[in-house]
Every structure is written in C-alpha cells, then in structure tokens.
PDB file of C-alpha atoms in Angstrom:
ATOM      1  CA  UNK J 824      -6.332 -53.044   3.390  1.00 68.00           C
ATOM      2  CA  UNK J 825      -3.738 -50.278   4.049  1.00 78.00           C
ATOM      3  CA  UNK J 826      -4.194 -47.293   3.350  1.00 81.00           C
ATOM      4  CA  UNK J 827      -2.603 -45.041   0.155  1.00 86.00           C
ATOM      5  CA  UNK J 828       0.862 -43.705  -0.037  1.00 89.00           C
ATOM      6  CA  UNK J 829       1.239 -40.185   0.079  1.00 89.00           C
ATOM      7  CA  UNK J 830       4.234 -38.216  -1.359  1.00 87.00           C
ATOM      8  CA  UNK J 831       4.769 -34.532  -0.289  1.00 83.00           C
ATOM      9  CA  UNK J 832       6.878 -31.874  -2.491  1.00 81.00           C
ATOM     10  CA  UNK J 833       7.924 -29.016  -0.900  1.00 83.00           C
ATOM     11  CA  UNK J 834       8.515 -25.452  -2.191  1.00 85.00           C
ATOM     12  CA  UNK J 835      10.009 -23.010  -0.866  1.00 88.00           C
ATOM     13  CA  UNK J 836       8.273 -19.454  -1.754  1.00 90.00           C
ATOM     14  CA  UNK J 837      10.186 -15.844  -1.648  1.00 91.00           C
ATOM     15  CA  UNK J 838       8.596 -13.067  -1.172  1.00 92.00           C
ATOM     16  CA  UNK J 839       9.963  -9.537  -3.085  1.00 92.00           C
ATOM     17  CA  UNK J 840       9.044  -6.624  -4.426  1.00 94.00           C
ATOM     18  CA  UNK J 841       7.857  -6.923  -7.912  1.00 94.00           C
ATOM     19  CA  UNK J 842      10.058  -4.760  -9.941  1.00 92.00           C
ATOM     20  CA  UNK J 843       9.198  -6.057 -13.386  1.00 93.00           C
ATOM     21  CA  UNK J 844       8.450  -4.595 -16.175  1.00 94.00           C
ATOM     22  CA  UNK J 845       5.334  -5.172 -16.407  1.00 95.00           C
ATOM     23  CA  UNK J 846       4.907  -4.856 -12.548  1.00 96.00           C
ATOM     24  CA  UNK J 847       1.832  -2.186 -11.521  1.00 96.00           C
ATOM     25  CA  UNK J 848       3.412   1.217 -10.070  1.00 96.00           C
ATOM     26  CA  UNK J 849       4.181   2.413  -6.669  1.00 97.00           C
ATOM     27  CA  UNK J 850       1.926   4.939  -5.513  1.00 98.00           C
ATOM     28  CA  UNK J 851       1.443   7.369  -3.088  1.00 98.00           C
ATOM     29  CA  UNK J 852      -1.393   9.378  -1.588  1.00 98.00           C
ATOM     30  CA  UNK J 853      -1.956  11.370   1.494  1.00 98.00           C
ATOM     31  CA  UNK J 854      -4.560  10.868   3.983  1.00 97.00           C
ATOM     32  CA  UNK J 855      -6.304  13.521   6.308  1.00 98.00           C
ATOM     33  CA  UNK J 856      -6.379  11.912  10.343  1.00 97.00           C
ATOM     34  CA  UNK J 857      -7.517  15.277  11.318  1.00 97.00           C
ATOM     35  CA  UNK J 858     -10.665  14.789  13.974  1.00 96.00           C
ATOM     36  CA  UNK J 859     -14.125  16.453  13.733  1.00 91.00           C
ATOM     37  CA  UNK J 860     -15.731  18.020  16.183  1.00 88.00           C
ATOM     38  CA  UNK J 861     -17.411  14.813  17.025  1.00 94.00           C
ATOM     39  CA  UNK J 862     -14.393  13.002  17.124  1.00 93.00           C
ATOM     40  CA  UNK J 863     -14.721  11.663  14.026  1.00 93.00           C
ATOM     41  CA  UNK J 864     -11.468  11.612  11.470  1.00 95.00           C
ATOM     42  CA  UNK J 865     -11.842  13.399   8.157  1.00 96.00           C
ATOM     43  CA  UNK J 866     -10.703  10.554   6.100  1.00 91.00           C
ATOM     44  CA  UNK J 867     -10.384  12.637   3.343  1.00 97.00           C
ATOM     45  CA  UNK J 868      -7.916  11.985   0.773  1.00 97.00           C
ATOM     46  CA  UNK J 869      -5.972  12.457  -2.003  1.00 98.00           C
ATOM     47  CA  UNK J 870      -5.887  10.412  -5.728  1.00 97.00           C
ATOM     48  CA  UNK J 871      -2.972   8.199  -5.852  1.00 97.00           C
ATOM     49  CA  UNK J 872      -0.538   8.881  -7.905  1.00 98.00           C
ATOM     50  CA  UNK J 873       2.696   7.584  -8.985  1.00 97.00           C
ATOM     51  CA  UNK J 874       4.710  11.009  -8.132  1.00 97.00           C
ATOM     52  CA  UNK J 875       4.911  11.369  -4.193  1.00 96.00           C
ATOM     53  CA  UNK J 876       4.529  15.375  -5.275  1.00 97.00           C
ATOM     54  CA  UNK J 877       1.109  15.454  -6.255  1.00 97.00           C
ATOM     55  CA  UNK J 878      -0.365  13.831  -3.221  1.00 98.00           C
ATOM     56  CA  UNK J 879       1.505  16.484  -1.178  1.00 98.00           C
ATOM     57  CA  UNK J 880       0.321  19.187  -3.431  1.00 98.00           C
ATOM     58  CA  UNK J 881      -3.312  17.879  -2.397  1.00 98.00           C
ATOM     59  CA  UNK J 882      -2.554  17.970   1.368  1.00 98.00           C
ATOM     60  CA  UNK J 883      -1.984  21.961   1.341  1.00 98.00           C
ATOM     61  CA  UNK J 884      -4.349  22.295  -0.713  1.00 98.00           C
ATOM     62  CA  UNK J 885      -6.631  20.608   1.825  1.00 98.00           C
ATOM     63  CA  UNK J 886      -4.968  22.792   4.469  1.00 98.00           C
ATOM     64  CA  UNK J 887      -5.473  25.865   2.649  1.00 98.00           C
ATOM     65  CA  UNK J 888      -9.565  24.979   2.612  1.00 97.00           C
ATOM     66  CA  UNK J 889      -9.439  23.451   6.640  1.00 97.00           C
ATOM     67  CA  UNK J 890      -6.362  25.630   8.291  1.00 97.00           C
ATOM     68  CA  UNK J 891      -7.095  23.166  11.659  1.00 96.00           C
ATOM     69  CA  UNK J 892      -6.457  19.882   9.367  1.00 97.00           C
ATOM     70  CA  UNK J 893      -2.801  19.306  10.459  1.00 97.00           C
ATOM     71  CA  UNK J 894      -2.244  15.478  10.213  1.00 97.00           C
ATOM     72  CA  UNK J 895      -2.150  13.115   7.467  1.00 98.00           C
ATOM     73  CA  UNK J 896      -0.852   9.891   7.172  1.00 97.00           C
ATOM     74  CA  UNK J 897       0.969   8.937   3.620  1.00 97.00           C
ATOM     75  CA  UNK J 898      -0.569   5.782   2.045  1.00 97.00           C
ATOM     76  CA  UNK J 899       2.224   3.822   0.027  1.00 98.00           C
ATOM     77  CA  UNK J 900       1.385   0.885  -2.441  1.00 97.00           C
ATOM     78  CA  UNK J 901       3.973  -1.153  -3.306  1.00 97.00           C
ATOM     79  CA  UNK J 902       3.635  -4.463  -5.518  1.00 97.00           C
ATOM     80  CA  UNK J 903       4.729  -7.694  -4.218  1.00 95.00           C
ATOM     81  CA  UNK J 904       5.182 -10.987  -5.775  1.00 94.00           C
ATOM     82  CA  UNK J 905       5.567 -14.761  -4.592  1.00 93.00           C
ATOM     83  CA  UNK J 906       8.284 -16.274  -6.510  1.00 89.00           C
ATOM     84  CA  UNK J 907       8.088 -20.073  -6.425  1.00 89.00           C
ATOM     85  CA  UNK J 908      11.816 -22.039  -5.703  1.00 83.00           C
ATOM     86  CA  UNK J 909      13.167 -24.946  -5.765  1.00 57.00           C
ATOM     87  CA  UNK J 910      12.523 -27.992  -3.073  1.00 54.00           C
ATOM     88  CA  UNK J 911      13.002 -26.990   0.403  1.00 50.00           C
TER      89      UNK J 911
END
C-alpha cells in the first residue's frame, strides 16, 4: 500500500503598510524613560493620538509637573497588512 499523494501550492505573501481606506490610523504617543529614585522608569505616558502634536504637548506638560523627567521615547503605530500573491 503506498502511501497518498501530496500536492503543495505555494504563495508568496507581501508585507506593506496598510494605507486603505478603511485601514486603522497611525498614531503616536510619547513615553516617559525617566528613572526613579529606585531605579525604576516612570513609564508614564501619553494617550495616543493620531496628531504627533498632542503627544508632545503631553510630554511638557509632564515636564512642567517633574522638571528632572528629561527622556521619553515616541511610541509609533503603524498598520500593516499581508497581501496574498500569486504562486511562488
């Protein structure tokens, strides 16, 4: 008895920014990496939002209330999509 024939397709995939209509919104946000005085980071951070100006609003605002809280890291979120192609 042999064993059954197998047939493989293959796809290739491509990877790109979604920039669909429909496709969720790039946001931004600002982190604060400034440490504690145990060492710990502050972490706090700002509300994403879809203009880059408002989380930079929020970090000098946060400087303003914690004049030592110098460092922040921006946090960008950009949608992606898979698009399926033809055979490889």
């Amino acid at each position: 008895m042999s064993a059954p024939r197998r047939v493989f397709g293959f796809v290739e995939w491509t990877l790109r920014p979604d920039r669909d209509d429909d496709a969720p919104p790039v946001t931004y946000a600002f982190r604060c990496l400034a440490l504690r005085e145990d060492d710990s980071e502050c972490g706090e951070r700002s509300q994403a939002s879809a203009d880059p100006c408002v989380p930079q609003e929020w970090a000098f605002g946060h400087l303003r209330e914690n004049p030592e809280h110098t460092s922040y890291a921006e946090v960008i979120e950009r949608p992606w999509v898979m698009w399926r192609g033809g055979p490889a």
